[in-house]
PDB file of C-alpha atoms in Angstrom:
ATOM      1  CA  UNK A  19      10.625  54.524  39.711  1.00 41.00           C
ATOM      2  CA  UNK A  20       8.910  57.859  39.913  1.00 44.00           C
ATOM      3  CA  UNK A  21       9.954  59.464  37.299  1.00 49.00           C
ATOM      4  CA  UNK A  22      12.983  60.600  35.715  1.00 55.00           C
ATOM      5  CA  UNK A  23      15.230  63.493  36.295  1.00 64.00           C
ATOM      6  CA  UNK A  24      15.523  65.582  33.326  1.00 67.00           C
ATOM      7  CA  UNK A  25      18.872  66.499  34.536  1.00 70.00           C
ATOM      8  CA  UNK A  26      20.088  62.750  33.733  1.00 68.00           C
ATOM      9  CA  UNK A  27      19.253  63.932  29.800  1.00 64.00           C
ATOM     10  CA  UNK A  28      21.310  67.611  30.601  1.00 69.00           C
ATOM     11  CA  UNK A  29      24.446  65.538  31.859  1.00 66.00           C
ATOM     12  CA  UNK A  30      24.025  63.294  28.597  1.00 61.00           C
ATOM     13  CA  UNK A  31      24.238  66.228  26.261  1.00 64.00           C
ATOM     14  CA  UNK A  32      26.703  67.552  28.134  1.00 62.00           C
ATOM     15  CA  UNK A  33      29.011  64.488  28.254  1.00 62.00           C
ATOM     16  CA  UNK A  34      28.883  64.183  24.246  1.00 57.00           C
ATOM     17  CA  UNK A  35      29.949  67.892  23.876  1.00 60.00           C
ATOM     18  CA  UNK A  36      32.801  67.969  26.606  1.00 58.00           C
ATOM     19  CA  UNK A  37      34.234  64.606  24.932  1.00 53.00           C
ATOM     20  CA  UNK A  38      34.134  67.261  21.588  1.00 51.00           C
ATOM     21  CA  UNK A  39      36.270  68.868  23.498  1.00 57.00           C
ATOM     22  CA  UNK A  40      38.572  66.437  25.120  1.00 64.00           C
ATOM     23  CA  UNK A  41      37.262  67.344  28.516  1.00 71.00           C
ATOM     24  CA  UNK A  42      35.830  64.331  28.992  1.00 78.00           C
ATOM     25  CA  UNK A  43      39.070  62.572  28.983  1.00 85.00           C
ATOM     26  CA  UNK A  44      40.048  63.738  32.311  1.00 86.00           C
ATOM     27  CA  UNK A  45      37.648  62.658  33.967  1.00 87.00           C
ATOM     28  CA  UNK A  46      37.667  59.439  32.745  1.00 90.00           C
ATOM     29  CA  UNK A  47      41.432  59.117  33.315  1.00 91.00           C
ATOM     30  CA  UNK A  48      41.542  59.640  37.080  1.00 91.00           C
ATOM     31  CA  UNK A  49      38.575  56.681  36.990  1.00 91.00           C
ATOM     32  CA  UNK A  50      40.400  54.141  34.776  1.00 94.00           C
ATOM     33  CA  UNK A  51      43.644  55.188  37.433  1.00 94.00           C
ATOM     34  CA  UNK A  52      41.073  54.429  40.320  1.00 93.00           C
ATOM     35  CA  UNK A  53      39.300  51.226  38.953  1.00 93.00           C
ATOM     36  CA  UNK A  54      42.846  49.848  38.114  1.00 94.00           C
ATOM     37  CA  UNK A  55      44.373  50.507  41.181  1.00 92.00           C
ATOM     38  CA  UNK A  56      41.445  48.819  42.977  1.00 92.00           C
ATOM     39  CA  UNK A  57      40.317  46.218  40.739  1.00 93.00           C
ATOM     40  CA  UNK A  58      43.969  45.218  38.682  1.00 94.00           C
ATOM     41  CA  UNK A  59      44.682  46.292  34.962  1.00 94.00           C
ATOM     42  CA  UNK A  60      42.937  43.544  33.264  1.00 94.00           C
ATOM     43  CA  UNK A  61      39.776  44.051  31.900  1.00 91.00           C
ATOM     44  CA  UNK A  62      38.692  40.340  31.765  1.00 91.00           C
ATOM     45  CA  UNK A  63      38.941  40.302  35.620  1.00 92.00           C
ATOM     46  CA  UNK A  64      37.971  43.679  36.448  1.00 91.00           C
ATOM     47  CA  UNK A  65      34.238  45.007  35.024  1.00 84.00           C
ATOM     48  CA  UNK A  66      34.909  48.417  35.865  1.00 87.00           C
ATOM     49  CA  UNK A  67      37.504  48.710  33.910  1.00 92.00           C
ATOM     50  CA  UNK A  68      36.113  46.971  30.872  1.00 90.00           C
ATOM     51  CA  UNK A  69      32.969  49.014  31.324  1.00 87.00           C
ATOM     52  CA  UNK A  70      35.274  52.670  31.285  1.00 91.00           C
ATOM     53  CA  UNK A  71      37.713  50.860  28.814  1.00 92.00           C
ATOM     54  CA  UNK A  72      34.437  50.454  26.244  1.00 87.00           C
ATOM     55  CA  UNK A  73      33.367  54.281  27.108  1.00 86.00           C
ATOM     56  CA  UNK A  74      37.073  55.272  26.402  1.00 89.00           C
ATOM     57  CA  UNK A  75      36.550  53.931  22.743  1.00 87.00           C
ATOM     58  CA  UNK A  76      33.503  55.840  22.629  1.00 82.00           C
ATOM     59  CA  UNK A  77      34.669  58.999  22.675  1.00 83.00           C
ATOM     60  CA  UNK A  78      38.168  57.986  20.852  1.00 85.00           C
ATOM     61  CA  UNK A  79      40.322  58.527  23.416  1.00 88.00           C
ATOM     62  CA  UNK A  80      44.030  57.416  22.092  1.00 89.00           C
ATOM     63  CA  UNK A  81      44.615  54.087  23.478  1.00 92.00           C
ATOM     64  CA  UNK A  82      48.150  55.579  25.155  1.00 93.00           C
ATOM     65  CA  UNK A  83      45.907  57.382  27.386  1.00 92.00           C
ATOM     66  CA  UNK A  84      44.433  54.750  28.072  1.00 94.00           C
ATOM     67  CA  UNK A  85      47.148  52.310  28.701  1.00 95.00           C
ATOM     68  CA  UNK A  86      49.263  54.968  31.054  1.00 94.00           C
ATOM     69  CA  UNK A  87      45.929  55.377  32.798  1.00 94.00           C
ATOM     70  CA  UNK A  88      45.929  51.619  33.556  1.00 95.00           C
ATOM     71  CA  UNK A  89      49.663  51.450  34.367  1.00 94.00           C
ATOM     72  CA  UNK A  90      49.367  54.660  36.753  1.00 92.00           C
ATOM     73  CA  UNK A  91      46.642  52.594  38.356  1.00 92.00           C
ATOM     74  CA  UNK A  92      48.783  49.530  39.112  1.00 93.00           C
ATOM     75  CA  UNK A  93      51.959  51.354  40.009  1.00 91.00           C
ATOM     76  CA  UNK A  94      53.949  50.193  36.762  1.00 93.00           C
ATOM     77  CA  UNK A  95      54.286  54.420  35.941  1.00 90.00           C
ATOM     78  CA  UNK A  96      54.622  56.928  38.527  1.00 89.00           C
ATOM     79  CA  UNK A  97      51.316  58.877  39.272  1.00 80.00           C
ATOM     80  CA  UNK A  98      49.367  61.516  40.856  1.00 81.00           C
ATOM     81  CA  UNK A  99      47.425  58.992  43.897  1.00 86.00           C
ATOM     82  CA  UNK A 100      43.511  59.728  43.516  1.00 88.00           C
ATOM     83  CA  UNK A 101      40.917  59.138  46.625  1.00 90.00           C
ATOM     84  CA  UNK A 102      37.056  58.756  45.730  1.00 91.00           C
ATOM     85  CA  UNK A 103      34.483  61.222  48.096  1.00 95.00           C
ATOM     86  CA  UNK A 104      30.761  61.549  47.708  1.00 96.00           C
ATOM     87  CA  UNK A 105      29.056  65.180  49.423  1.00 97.00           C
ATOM     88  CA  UNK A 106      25.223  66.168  49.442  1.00 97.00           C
ATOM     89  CA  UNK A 107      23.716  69.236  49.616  1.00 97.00           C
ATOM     90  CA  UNK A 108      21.033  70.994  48.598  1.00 97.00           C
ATOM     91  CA  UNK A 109      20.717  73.705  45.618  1.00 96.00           C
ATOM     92  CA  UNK A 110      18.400  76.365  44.880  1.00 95.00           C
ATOM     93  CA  UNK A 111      14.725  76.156  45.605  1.00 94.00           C
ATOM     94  CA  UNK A 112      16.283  73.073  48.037  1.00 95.00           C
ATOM     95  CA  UNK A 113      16.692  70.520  45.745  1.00 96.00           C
ATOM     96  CA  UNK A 114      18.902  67.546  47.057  1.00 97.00           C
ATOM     97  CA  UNK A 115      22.175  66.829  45.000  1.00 97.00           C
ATOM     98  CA  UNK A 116      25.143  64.127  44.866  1.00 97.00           C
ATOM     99  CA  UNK A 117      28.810  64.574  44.227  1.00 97.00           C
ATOM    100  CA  UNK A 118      30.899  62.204  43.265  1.00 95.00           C
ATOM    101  CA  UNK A 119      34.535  63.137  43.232  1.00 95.00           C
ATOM    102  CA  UNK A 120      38.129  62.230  42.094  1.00 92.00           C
ATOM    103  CA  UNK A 121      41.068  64.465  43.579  1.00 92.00           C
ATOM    104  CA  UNK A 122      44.397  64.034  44.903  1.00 91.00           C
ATOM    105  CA  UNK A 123      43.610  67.067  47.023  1.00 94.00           C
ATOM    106  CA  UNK A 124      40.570  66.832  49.283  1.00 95.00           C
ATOM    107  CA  UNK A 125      40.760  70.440  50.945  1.00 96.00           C
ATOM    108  CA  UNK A 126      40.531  71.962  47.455  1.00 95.00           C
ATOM    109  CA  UNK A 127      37.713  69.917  46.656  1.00 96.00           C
ATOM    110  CA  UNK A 128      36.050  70.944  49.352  1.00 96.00           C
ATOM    111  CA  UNK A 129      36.686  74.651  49.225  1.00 96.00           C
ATOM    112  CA  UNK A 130      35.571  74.434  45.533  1.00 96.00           C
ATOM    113  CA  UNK A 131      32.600  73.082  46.073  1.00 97.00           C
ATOM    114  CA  UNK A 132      31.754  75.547  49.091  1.00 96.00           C
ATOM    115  CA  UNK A 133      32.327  78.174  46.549  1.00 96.00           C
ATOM    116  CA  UNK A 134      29.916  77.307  44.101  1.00 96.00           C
ATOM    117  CA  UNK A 135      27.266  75.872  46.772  1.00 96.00           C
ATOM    118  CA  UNK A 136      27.720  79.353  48.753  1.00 94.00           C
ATOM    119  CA  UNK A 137      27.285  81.883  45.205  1.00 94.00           C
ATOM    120  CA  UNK A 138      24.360  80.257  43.464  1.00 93.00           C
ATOM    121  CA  UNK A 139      22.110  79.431  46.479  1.00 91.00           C
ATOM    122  CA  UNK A 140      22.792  76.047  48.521  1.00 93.00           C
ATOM    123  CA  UNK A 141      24.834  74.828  50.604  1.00 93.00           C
ATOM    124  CA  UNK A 142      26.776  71.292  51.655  1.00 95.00           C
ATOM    125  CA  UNK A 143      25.112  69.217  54.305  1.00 94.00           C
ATOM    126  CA  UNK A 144      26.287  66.126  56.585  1.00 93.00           C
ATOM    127  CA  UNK A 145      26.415  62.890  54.782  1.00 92.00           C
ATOM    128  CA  UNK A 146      23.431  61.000  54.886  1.00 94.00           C
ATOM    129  CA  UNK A 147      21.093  64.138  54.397  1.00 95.00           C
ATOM    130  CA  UNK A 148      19.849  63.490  51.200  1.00 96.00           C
ATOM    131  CA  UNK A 149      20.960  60.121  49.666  1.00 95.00           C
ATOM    132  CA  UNK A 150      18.159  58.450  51.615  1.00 96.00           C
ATOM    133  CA  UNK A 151      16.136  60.133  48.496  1.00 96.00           C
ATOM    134  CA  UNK A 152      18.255  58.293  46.002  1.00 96.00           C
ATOM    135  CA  UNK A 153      18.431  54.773  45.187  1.00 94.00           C
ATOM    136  CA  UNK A 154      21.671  53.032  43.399  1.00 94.00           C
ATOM    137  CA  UNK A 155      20.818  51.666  40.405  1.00 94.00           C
ATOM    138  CA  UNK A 156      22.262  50.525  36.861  1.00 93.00           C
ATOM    139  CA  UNK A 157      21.289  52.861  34.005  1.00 93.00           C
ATOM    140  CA  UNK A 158      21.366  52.340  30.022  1.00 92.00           C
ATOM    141  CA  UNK A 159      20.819  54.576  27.232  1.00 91.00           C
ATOM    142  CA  UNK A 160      19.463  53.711  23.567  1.00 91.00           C
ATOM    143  CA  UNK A 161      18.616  55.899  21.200  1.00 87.00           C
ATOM    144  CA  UNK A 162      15.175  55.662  19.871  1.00 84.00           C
ATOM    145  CA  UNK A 163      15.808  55.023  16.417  1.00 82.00           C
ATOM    146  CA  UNK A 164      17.745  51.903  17.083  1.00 70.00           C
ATOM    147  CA  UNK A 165      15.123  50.020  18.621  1.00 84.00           C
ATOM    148  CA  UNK A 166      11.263  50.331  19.777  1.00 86.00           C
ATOM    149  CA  UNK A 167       9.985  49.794  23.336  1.00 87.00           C
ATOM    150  CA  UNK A 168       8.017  46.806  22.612  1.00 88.00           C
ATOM    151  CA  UNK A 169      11.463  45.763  21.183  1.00 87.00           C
ATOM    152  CA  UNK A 170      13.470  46.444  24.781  1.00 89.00           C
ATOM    153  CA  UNK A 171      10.510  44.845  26.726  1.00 87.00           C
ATOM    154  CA  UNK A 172      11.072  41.502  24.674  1.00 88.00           C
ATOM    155  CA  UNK A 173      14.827  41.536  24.961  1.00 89.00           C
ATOM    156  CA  UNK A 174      14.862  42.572  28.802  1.00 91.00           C
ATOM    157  CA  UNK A 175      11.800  40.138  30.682  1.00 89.00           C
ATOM    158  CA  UNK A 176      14.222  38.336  32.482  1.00 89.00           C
ATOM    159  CA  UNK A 177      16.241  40.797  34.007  1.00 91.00           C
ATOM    160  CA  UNK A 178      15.113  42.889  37.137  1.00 89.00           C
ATOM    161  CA  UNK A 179      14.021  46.182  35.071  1.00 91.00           C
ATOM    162  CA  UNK A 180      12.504  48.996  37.243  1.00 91.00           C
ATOM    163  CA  UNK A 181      11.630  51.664  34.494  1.00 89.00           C
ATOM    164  CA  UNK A 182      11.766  52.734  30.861  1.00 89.00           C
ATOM    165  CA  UNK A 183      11.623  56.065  29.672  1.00 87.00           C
ATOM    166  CA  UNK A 184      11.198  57.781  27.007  1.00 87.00           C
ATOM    167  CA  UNK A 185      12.914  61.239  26.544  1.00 83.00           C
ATOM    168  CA  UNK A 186      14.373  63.570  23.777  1.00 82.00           C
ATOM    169  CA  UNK A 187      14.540  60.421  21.503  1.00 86.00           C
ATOM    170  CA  UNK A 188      16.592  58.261  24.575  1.00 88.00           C
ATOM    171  CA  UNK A 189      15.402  55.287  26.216  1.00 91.00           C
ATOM    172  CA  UNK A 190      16.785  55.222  29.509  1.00 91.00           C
ATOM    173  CA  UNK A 191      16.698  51.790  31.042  1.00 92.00           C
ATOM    174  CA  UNK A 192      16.724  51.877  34.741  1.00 93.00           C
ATOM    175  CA  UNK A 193      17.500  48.315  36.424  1.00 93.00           C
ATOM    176  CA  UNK A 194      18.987  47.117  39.454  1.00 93.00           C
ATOM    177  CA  UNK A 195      22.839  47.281  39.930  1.00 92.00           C
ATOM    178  CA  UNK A 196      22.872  43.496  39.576  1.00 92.00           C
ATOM    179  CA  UNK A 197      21.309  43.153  36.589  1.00 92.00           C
ATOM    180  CA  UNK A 198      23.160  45.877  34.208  1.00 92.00           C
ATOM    181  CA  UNK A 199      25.803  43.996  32.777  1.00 88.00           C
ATOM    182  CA  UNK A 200      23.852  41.036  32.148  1.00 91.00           C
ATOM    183  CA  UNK A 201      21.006  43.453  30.704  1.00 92.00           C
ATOM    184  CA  UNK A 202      23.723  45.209  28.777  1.00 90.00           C
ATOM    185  CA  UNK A 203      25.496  42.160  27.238  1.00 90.00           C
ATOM    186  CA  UNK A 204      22.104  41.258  26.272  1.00 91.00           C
ATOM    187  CA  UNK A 205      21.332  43.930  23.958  1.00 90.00           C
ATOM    188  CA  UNK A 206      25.132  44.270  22.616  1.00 89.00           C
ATOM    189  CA  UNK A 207      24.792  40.445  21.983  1.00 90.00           C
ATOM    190  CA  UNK A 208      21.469  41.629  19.585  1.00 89.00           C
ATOM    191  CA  UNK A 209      23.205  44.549  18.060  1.00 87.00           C
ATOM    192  CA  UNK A 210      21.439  46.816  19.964  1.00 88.00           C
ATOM    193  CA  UNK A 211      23.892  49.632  20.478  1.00 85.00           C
ATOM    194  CA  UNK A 212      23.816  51.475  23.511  1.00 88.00           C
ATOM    195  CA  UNK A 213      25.134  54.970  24.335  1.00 85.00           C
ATOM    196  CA  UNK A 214      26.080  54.237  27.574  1.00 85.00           C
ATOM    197  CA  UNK A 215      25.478  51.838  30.416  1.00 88.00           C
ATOM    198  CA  UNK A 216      26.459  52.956  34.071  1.00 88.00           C
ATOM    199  CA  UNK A 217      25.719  52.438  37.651  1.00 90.00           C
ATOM    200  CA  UNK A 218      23.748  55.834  38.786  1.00 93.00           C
ATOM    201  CA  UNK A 219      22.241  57.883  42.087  1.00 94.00           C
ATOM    202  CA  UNK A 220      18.931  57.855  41.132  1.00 93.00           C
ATOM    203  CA  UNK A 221      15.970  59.519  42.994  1.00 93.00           C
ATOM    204  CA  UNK A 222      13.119  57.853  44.406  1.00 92.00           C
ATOM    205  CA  UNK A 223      10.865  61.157  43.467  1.00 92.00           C
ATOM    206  CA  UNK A 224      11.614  63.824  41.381  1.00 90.00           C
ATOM    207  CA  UNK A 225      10.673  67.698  42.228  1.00 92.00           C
ATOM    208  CA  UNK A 226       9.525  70.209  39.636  1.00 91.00           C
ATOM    209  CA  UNK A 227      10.098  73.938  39.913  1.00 93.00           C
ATOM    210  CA  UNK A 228       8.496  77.207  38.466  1.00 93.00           C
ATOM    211  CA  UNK A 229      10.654  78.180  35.080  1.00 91.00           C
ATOM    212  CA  UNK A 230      12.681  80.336  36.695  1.00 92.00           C
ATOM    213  CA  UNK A 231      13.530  78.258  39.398  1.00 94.00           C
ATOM    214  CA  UNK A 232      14.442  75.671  37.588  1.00 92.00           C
ATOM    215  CA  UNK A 233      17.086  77.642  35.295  1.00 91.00           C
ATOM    216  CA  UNK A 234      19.134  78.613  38.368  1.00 93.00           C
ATOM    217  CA  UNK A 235      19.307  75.101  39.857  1.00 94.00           C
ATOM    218  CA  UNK A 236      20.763  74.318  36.220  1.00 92.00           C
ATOM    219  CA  UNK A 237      22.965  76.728  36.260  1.00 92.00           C
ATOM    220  CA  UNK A 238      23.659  75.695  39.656  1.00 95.00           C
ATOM    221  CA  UNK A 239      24.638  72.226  38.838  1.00 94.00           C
ATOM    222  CA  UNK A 240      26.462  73.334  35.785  1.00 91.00           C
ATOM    223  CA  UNK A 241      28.680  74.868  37.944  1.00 92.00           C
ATOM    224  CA  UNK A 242      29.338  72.121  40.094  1.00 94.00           C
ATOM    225  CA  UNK A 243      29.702  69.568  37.121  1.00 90.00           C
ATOM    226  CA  UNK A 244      32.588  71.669  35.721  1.00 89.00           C
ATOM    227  CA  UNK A 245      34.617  71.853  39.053  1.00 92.00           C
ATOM    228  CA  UNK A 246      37.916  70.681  38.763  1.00 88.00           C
ATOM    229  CA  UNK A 247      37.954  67.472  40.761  1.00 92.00           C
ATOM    230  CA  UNK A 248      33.811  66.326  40.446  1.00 93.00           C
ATOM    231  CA  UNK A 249      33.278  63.412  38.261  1.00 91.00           C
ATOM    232  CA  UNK A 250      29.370  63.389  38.899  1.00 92.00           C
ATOM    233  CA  UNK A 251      26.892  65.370  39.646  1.00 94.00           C
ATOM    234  CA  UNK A 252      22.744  63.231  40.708  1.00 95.00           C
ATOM    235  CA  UNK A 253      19.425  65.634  41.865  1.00 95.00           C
ATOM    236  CA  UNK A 254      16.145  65.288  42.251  1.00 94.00           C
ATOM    237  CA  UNK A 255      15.318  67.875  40.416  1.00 92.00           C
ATOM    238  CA  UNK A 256      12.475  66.704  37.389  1.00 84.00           C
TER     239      UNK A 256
END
């Protein structure tokens, strides 16, 4: 890895202080509907579901939610029917961005997203114009105080680890897709508790930008992270 994007810590904070305010449990809704609907409602069958069923408990969403989620997802409830998209771009000062999105309506995704890219300085490009600069790949967070580094090394050597950094008292744990629930399992199995443990766009390099710069292409993808229908929100930006 080449470094880390600082915007990776951002969407962290962010997460913990929109589940505050139950806006986090709309999101994760529409992706316990999708992973059911893809994968089946059990858990034991279907890791996606057991990985957003353990991030459900994290930020106490009621487990009715949870279960009408699931049976939306299969078809036992009626439901609003929710298709996955991914768009790129580029944001101020031309730094290369990836949106993941959940939405029963795709035009008004779309014309959302135009919106913001079109007011704060970027714009929507063709797919496959900037995820070349991003790799897949499984990410963990730990906070500091719950383990040292010399302590993660030890407990992940046999797992295919690409990077560990330090930042704002968070390890983040980059491995390959393959390897994160194994790698995860691992450290729950020590009591090692983990903040969170996904599957991530994550760039190959990172860009940095003069102060000012960089504020608007926060701003930027502030405003795009709190769009309707977009469940996540990957740059390049350091």
């Amino acid at each position: 890895m080449s470094g880390h994007s600082k915007w990776s810590q951002i969407k962290h904070k962010k997460a913990i202080t929109d589940s505050k305010r139950g806006k986090a449990f709309t999101k994760l809704i529409k992706e316990i509907t999708i992973a059911a609907r893809l994968g089946g409602g059990d858990p034991e069958s279907n890791p996606r579901l057991r990985t957003l069923l353990e991030k459900a408990k994290s930020i106490n969403m009621p487990q009715d939610n949870v279960s009408r989620a699931i049976k939306k997802g299969t078809g036992e409830l009626p439901g609003v029917t929710y298709e996955q998209y991914m768009y790129e771009g580029y944001g101020p000062a031309g730094i290369a961005v990836i949106i993941e999105v959940l939405t029963d309506n795709k035009n008004r995704s779309v014309a959302d997203l135009r919106r913001v890219f079109s007011s704060k300085g970027g714009n929507l490009a063709e797919t496959g114009s900037v995820n070349w600069m991003f790799e897949k790949m499984g990410v963990i967070r730990i906070k500091e105080d719950h383990i040292t580094e010399d302590k993660l090394l030890e407990e992940l050597l046999d797992f295919d680890i690409a990077d560990i950094t330090l930042d704002e008292g968070i390890f983040f744990i980059t491995c390959s897709t393959k390897s994160l629930d194994a790698a995860k399992q691992r450290l729950i199995n020590n009591n090692i508790a983990i903040e969170s443990a996904e599957m991530e766009w994550t760039p190959k390099d990172i860009i940095k930008l003069a102060p000012q710069e960089s504020e608007k292409a926060y701003e930027f993808l502030n405003y795009v992270e709190d769009l309707e229908d977009v469940q996540n929100v990957y740059t390049n930006l350091a």
